[in-house]
Structures are given as C-alpha cells and as structure tokens.
C-alpha cells in the first residue's frame, strides 16, 4: 500500500517525533542491541542527578502509547503533559532531590528512539519495514542506556502495563541490576484473549495505517476503561447530532492518538506485547520468577478487564509477595489515574531502600 510518494513510509497525517522537530527535554544514547543486529538511538529524559555512589537511579518504564515525557507540561517537542506527572517532582514519591529518575522512550517507539519513524539504511523511514522486536529486545536496548549512564544497578525499576512487562523482564533478565521492583497492571505472559483483542487492531492498521490506528485506539480504549465507568459517565446519552455520547468519547481519543503517534510504531509495540512471556525459554513463568532477587511490589487494578487481578496474582505468588490492589472505577487506566495510590506503593518501595542497601531476596 502506498501513501504519499514513498511506499512503506508513514503518511504525514500520523503523529510522532521526527528529526528536525524540537528536541524538548530529550537526551540520546547510541548503541547496538545484541542479537538484534540493529544500531539503535535511545531517547530518554531525566530528573535529578546521579549521586557519587551511582546508587540512586530509578528506571521508570512507560506503557504502549507513552513516551519519555513522564513529568512536566506540554511544550515544543512534547505534545502532551507528563503521563505520571504526579509521581515525579519535589516532595513527590520520585523526588529529584533524592532520586535520579530515568525515563526512556521504548525501542520501536515514535518519540525519538529508533523505530518505524527512524531512517533505514536506504535513507527512507522504516515504516512498515521496521523489524519485529520483542520485550526482551526492548530491555536489551535499555541495558545499553544503563551502561552509557554508568548505572550498574537500579535502585528501582517501575512500570505499568507494557512498562510493567519490561520491568518484570528487567528483573528476570538482569537480576543483579534491579534492587527493587514495582510491577503494576501487567501480566507475566500475554494470553490468547490479549492476542485476540490485538488482532483486529493490527488488521485495521495494516489495511489503512492512519484510519486503522484510530479504529485500533477505539477498540483498545474499551479495554482500558471499565464497563461501570462508561455506564456512569455516558449511559445511553445522545448528543444533539444524534450520536451516542460514548461514541464521541471514543472518537476523541482516536483523534488525539492519531495526532501524536505513529501507526507502525503502534503495530510493532502491540506485536511485542503479544509475544511477551517472561517464562519463554526459561522453564515457564514460575521458574523465570525464581530468578528475581529484587525486593518486589506487585499491584493490580480491581476493575481492570485488560489485565485482571488474577494475572498479577500469578506474579505475586511466584515472587512470594502479597498482591497489592489499587481501587479504581476507571479500569486498566487506573494505573495512570490513581496517582495517590500508586505514589504510596512507590514510596513504600523506595522507603525500604532508605534504611537498607536493597540487597536481598524478593519481598517488601
């Protein structure tokens, strides 16, 4: 399928950061991901400073359509406000006066890290030609970043949703480099239901990238919110134009995403999430979780229908810690919206490090 003048490139209507756009707060590291055979450039943002012992670094990992701009206002180069702004800042759970907070844009993303919007060796955007990647590839790219920053171990690795998948993969793949861990609203492995939910989204994008991503966002957004919330907010309300209010709500979110995100990035990241299985090649999930040495907090959202509590219970049981529950009517998106509850979990995890070296078995 051809859009514009060059086959395979993202049509100009799609969003995402491109060379020549304002850099904003981004910094970059260049390297090569072992086993991927692809030179990568990793965009990231930081808050605070690395201390002399290099022991105060915290890695925060974003979800599917997030990016490195976890805190701060929208500004040139950053189309949206920080997605976890309530967690990062003076007096907050991730206080830059104490912690060196690092937030990378994921490999395959579209906000400055190598992905479908990057230029391939032939000088054209990768677009649909960008190779398939895995969650493990994404973590390997983040290891390149950690090495470049001189961080031999993270005080904490924290992530929700797709970020939670990567946080868990970090703790299993690089146990000596993760001293504490927060996995929030994420599974140990994607299920048949997850893959089935993604299938029509991917099909829509492959048929027509821009229109298809809007359709994909509508489908996905239904899994991000709860039925109770949708009913209470919209019910069967009809607008003056004759459309149901809930339809307009979904259209709004589809339009917003199309303006700031790249469809082929959406596709490649969704495929990586489909392939997520922390136990693959490791003897299964239970055996993989036994590799984790980090002090761990595992939490889920009580109304999450995308990654229900039973999936976090599997992780918690494998790590030998109690499951923590975030109460929210919002569904899966509660990991972003229930900032006060998430801040309590982060504060609890990091408070342990303030009285302990953080070395030891899992548990909190």
CSV table of C-alpha atoms in Angstrom, one decimal, residues 78-358:
chain,number,residue,atom,x,y,z
A,78,UNK,CA,6.4,17.2,23.8
A,79,UNK,CA,2.8,17.1,22.6
A,80,UNK,CA,1.3,16.1,25.9
A,81,UNK,CA,1.8,16.8,29.6
A,82,UNK,CA,3.7,14.2,31.6
A,83,UNK,CA,1.8,11.0,31.9
A,84,UNK,CA,2.9,10.3,35.6
A,85,UNK,CA,3.5,14.0,36.5
A,86,UNK,CA,2.0,13.4,40.0
A,87,UNK,CA,4.8,11.0,40.8
A,88,UNK,CA,7.9,12.9,39.8
A,89,UNK,CA,8.9,16.2,41.3
A,90,UNK,CA,9.9,17.9,44.6
A,91,UNK,CA,8.1,16.4,47.5
A,92,UNK,CA,6.6,13.6,45.4
A,93,UNK,CA,7.2,9.9,45.5
A,94,UNK,CA,10.1,10.2,43.0
A,95,UNK,CA,11.7,13.3,44.4
A,96,UNK,CA,14.6,14.5,42.1
A,97,UNK,CA,16.3,15.8,45.2
A,98,UNK,CA,16.9,12.2,46.2
A,99,UNK,CA,16.4,10.1,43.1
A,100,UNK,CA,17.9,10.1,39.6
A,101,UNK,CA,14.8,9.3,37.6
A,102,UNK,CA,15.4,8.0,34.1
A,103,UNK,CA,12.6,7.5,31.6
A,104,UNK,CA,13.5,6.1,28.1
A,105,UNK,CA,11.3,6.0,25.1
A,106,UNK,CA,10.9,2.3,24.3
A,107,UNK,CA,12.7,0.7,21.3
A,108,UNK,CA,10.1,0.7,18.5
A,109,UNK,CA,8.5,3.9,19.8
A,110,UNK,CA,7.9,7.1,17.9
A,111,UNK,CA,9.2,9.8,20.3
A,112,UNK,CA,12.9,9.8,19.5
A,113,UNK,CA,14.0,6.2,20.0
A,114,UNK,CA,14.8,4.0,17.0
A,115,UNK,CA,11.5,2.8,15.5
A,116,UNK,CA,9.4,2.9,12.4
A,117,UNK,CA,9.8,6.7,12.0
A,118,UNK,CA,13.6,6.4,12.0
A,119,UNK,CA,15.6,6.3,8.8
A,120,UNK,CA,16.6,2.9,7.4
A,121,UNK,CA,20.0,2.4,5.8
A,122,UNK,CA,18.4,3.4,2.4
A,123,UNK,CA,17.5,6.8,3.8
A,124,UNK,CA,13.8,6.3,3.9
A,125,UNK,CA,11.7,5.9,7.0
A,126,UNK,CA,11.4,2.3,8.1
A,127,UNK,CA,7.6,2.4,8.3
A,128,UNK,CA,6.1,-1.0,7.9
A,129,UNK,CA,9.5,-2.5,7.1
A,130,UNK,CA,10.8,-1.9,10.7
A,131,UNK,CA,11.7,-5.4,12.1
A,132,UNK,CA,9.6,-7.1,14.6
A,133,UNK,CA,11.0,-6.7,18.1
A,134,UNK,CA,10.3,-8.4,21.5
A,135,UNK,CA,10.0,-7.1,25.1
A,136,UNK,CA,13.4,-8.7,25.6
A,137,UNK,CA,14.9,-6.6,22.8
A,138,UNK,CA,13.4,-3.5,24.4
A,139,UNK,CA,15.0,-4.4,27.7
A,140,UNK,CA,18.3,-5.1,25.9
A,141,UNK,CA,18.2,-1.6,24.5
A,142,UNK,CA,17.5,-0.2,28.0
A,143,UNK,CA,20.6,-2.1,29.2
A,144,UNK,CA,22.6,-0.1,26.6
A,145,UNK,CA,21.2,3.1,28.1
A,146,UNK,CA,22.1,2.0,31.7
A,147,UNK,CA,25.6,1.2,30.6
A,148,UNK,CA,26.0,4.5,29.0
A,149,UNK,CA,24.8,6.3,32.1
A,150,UNK,CA,27.1,4.3,34.3
A,151,UNK,CA,24.3,2.7,36.2
A,152,UNK,CA,25.4,-0.8,37.3
A,153,UNK,CA,22.2,-1.4,39.2
A,154,UNK,CA,18.9,0.4,39.5
A,155,UNK,CA,17.6,1.3,43.0
A,156,UNK,CA,14.2,0.6,41.5
A,157,UNK,CA,12.6,-0.4,38.2
A,158,UNK,CA,9.0,0.7,38.0
A,159,UNK,CA,6.4,0.2,35.2
A,160,UNK,CA,2.7,-0.2,34.5
A,161,UNK,CA,1.0,-2.1,31.7
A,162,UNK,CA,3.6,-2.6,28.8
A,163,UNK,CA,6.1,-0.8,31.2
A,164,UNK,CA,5.3,-3.5,33.8
A,165,UNK,CA,6.1,-6.2,31.3
A,166,UNK,CA,9.5,-4.6,30.7
A,167,UNK,CA,10.1,-4.0,34.4
A,168,UNK,CA,9.4,-7.7,35.1
A,169,UNK,CA,11.7,-8.7,32.2
A,170,UNK,CA,14.4,-6.5,33.6
A,171,UNK,CA,14.2,-8.2,37.0
A,172,UNK,CA,14.4,-11.7,35.4
A,173,UNK,CA,17.0,-11.0,32.7
A,174,UNK,CA,19.3,-8.7,34.8
A,175,UNK,CA,18.6,-9.7,38.4
A,176,UNK,CA,21.8,-8.2,39.7
A,177,UNK,CA,21.0,-4.9,38.2
A,178,UNK,CA,17.5,-4.5,39.8
A,179,UNK,CA,17.4,-3.9,43.6
A,180,UNK,CA,13.7,-3.2,43.9
A,181,UNK,CA,10.8,-3.7,41.5
A,182,UNK,CA,7.2,-2.5,41.0
A,183,UNK,CA,5.1,-4.3,38.5
A,184,UNK,CA,1.7,-2.7,38.1
A,185,UNK,CA,-1.3,-3.8,36.0
A,186,UNK,CA,0.8,-6.2,33.8
A,187,UNK,CA,0.8,-10.0,33.2
A,188,UNK,CA,3.7,-12.5,33.3
A,189,UNK,CA,2.7,-13.5,29.8
A,190,UNK,CA,0.1,-12.3,27.3
A,191,UNK,CA,-2.9,-14.6,26.9
A,192,UNK,CA,-5.0,-15.8,24.0
A,193,UNK,CA,-7.5,-13.1,24.9
A,194,UNK,CA,-4.9,-10.4,24.8
A,195,UNK,CA,-3.7,-11.6,21.4
A,196,UNK,CA,-7.3,-11.9,20.1
A,197,UNK,CA,-8.1,-8.3,21.2
A,198,UNK,CA,-5.0,-7.1,19.4
A,199,UNK,CA,-5.8,-8.9,16.2
A,200,UNK,CA,-8.5,-6.6,14.8
A,201,UNK,CA,-6.4,-3.6,15.9
A,202,UNK,CA,-3.4,-4.8,13.9
A,203,UNK,CA,-5.6,-5.8,10.9
A,204,UNK,CA,-7.1,-2.3,10.8
A,205,UNK,CA,-3.6,-0.6,10.8
A,206,UNK,CA,-2.3,-2.9,8.1
A,207,UNK,CA,-5.3,-2.1,5.9
A,208,UNK,CA,-5.0,1.7,6.3
A,209,UNK,CA,-2.4,3.0,8.8
A,210,UNK,CA,-3.9,6.3,9.9
A,211,UNK,CA,-7.6,5.4,9.8
A,212,UNK,CA,-6.8,2.0,11.2
A,213,UNK,CA,-4.9,3.4,14.2
A,214,UNK,CA,-8.0,5.4,15.1
A,215,UNK,CA,-10.0,2.2,14.9
A,216,UNK,CA,-7.4,0.3,16.9
A,217,UNK,CA,-7.5,3.0,19.6
A,218,UNK,CA,-11.3,2.8,19.9
A,219,UNK,CA,-11.1,-1.0,20.4
A,220,UNK,CA,-8.2,-0.7,22.8
A,221,UNK,CA,-9.7,2.1,24.8
A,222,UNK,CA,-12.7,-0.1,25.6
A,223,UNK,CA,-10.3,-2.5,27.3
A,224,UNK,CA,-8.6,0.4,29.2
A,225,UNK,CA,-11.8,1.6,30.9
A,226,UNK,CA,-14.4,-0.3,32.9
A,227,UNK,CA,-18.0,-1.0,32.0
A,228,UNK,CA,-19.1,0.6,35.2
A,229,UNK,CA,-17.3,3.8,34.4
A,230,UNK,CA,-18.6,4.0,30.9
A,231,UNK,CA,-22.2,3.5,32.0
A,232,UNK,CA,-21.9,6.0,34.8
A,233,UNK,CA,-20.3,8.7,32.6
A,234,UNK,CA,-22.3,8.2,29.4
A,235,UNK,CA,-25.1,5.7,29.7
A,236,UNK,CA,-27.3,5.9,26.7
A,237,UNK,CA,-27.0,9.7,26.4
A,238,UNK,CA,-27.5,11.0,22.8
A,239,UNK,CA,-25.9,14.2,21.6
A,240,UNK,CA,-27.5,16.9,19.5
A,241,UNK,CA,-26.0,15.4,16.4
A,242,UNK,CA,-27.8,12.1,17.1
A,243,UNK,CA,-24.7,10.2,18.1
A,244,UNK,CA,-24.3,8.5,21.4
A,245,UNK,CA,-22.0,10.4,23.8
A,246,UNK,CA,-19.8,7.3,24.3
A,247,UNK,CA,-19.2,7.2,20.5
A,248,UNK,CA,-18.0,10.8,20.6
A,249,UNK,CA,-15.7,9.9,23.6
A,250,UNK,CA,-14.0,7.1,21.6
A,251,UNK,CA,-13.7,9.3,18.5
A,252,UNK,CA,-12.0,12.0,20.7
A,253,UNK,CA,-9.4,9.5,21.9
A,254,UNK,CA,-8.8,8.1,18.4
A,255,UNK,CA,-8.2,11.6,17.0
A,256,UNK,CA,-5.8,12.6,19.9
A,257,UNK,CA,-3.7,9.5,19.3
A,258,UNK,CA,-3.5,9.9,15.6
A,259,UNK,CA,-2.1,13.4,16.0
A,260,UNK,CA,0.7,12.3,18.3
A,261,UNK,CA,1.5,8.7,17.5
A,262,UNK,CA,2.8,6.6,14.6
A,263,UNK,CA,0.7,3.7,13.4
A,264,UNK,CA,3.6,1.4,12.5
A,265,UNK,CA,5.0,2.0,16.0
A,266,UNK,CA,1.6,1.1,17.5
A,267,UNK,CA,1.7,-2.1,15.5
A,268,UNK,CA,5.2,-3.1,16.4
A,269,UNK,CA,4.7,-2.4,20.1
A,270,UNK,CA,1.5,-4.3,20.1
A,271,UNK,CA,3.2,-7.3,18.5
A,272,UNK,CA,5.9,-7.1,21.1
A,273,UNK,CA,3.3,-7.2,23.8
A,274,UNK,CA,1.6,-10.2,22.2
A,275,UNK,CA,4.9,-12.0,22.3
A,276,UNK,CA,5.5,-11.2,26.0
A,277,UNK,CA,6.2,-14.3,28.1
A,278,UNK,CA,8.7,-14.0,30.9
A,279,UNK,CA,8.9,-17.8,31.1
A,280,UNK,CA,9.6,-18.5,27.5
A,281,UNK,CA,12.9,-20.5,27.2
A,282,UNK,CA,13.3,-20.4,30.9
A,283,UNK,CA,11.2,-23.4,32.0
A,284,UNK,CA,8.0,-21.5,32.4
A,285,UNK,CA,6.8,-18.5,34.4
A,286,UNK,CA,7.4,-20.0,37.9
A,287,UNK,CA,11.0,-20.9,37.0
A,288,UNK,CA,11.6,-17.5,35.5
A,289,UNK,CA,10.3,-15.6,38.5
A,290,UNK,CA,12.7,-17.6,40.8
A,291,UNK,CA,15.5,-15.6,39.1
A,292,UNK,CA,14.3,-12.4,40.6
A,293,UNK,CA,16.3,-11.1,43.6
A,294,UNK,CA,14.7,-7.6,43.8
A,295,UNK,CA,12.5,-6.5,46.7
A,296,UNK,CA,9.2,-6.6,44.9
A,297,UNK,CA,5.8,-5.0,44.9
A,298,UNK,CA,3.2,-6.3,42.6
A,299,UNK,CA,-0.1,-4.5,42.2
A,300,UNK,CA,-3.2,-4.6,40.0
A,301,UNK,CA,-6.4,-2.6,39.5
A,302,UNK,CA,-9.5,-4.1,40.9
A,303,UNK,CA,-11.6,-3.1,37.8
A,304,UNK,CA,-9.0,-4.0,35.2
A,305,UNK,CA,-10.5,-6.1,32.4
A,306,UNK,CA,-7.5,-6.0,30.2
A,307,UNK,CA,-5.0,-7.5,32.7
A,308,UNK,CA,-7.3,-8.7,35.6
A,309,UNK,CA,-6.0,-9.2,39.1
A,310,UNK,CA,-5.6,-12.9,38.6
A,311,UNK,CA,-2.7,-12.2,36.3
A,312,UNK,CA,-0.9,-10.0,38.9
A,313,UNK,CA,-1.7,-12.7,41.5
A,314,UNK,CA,0.4,-15.2,39.4
A,315,UNK,CA,3.4,-12.9,39.5
A,316,UNK,CA,3.0,-12.1,43.2
A,317,UNK,CA,2.7,-15.8,44.1
A,318,UNK,CA,5.8,-16.6,42.0
A,319,UNK,CA,7.7,-13.9,43.8
A,320,UNK,CA,6.4,-14.8,47.3
A,321,UNK,CA,4.8,-11.4,48.0
A,322,UNK,CA,1.3,-10.3,48.7
A,323,UNK,CA,-0.8,-8.8,45.8
A,324,UNK,CA,-1.5,-5.2,46.3
A,325,UNK,CA,-4.8,-3.8,44.9
A,326,UNK,CA,-5.4,-0.3,43.6
A,327,UNK,CA,-9.0,0.6,43.9
A,328,UNK,CA,-10.4,2.4,40.9
A,329,UNK,CA,-13.6,2.6,38.8
A,330,UNK,CA,-11.6,3.5,35.8
A,331,UNK,CA,-10.4,0.1,34.8
A,332,UNK,CA,-6.9,-0.6,33.5
A,333,UNK,CA,-6.2,3.2,33.1
A,334,UNK,CA,-6.3,3.3,36.9
A,335,UNK,CA,-2.6,2.8,36.9
A,336,UNK,CA,-2.2,6.2,35.4
A,337,UNK,CA,-5.2,7.9,37.1
A,338,UNK,CA,-4.9,6.7,40.7
A,339,UNK,CA,-1.8,8.7,41.3
A,340,UNK,CA,-2.1,8.9,45.1
A,341,UNK,CA,-2.4,5.1,45.5
A,342,UNK,CA,0.4,4.4,43.1
A,343,UNK,CA,2.6,7.0,44.9
A,344,UNK,CA,2.0,5.1,48.2
A,345,UNK,CA,3.3,1.9,46.5
A,346,UNK,CA,6.4,3.7,45.1
A,347,UNK,CA,7.0,5.5,48.4
A,348,UNK,CA,6.9,2.2,50.3
A,349,UNK,CA,9.2,0.5,47.9
A,350,UNK,CA,11.8,3.3,48.0
A,351,UNK,CA,11.5,3.8,51.7
A,352,UNK,CA,12.8,0.3,52.1
A,353,UNK,CA,16.0,1.4,50.3
A,354,UNK,CA,16.5,4.4,52.6
A,355,UNK,CA,17.0,2.0,55.6
A,356,UNK,CA,18.6,-0.9,53.7
A,357,UNK,CA,21.1,-1.5,50.9
A,358,UNK,CA,18.3,-3.1,48.9
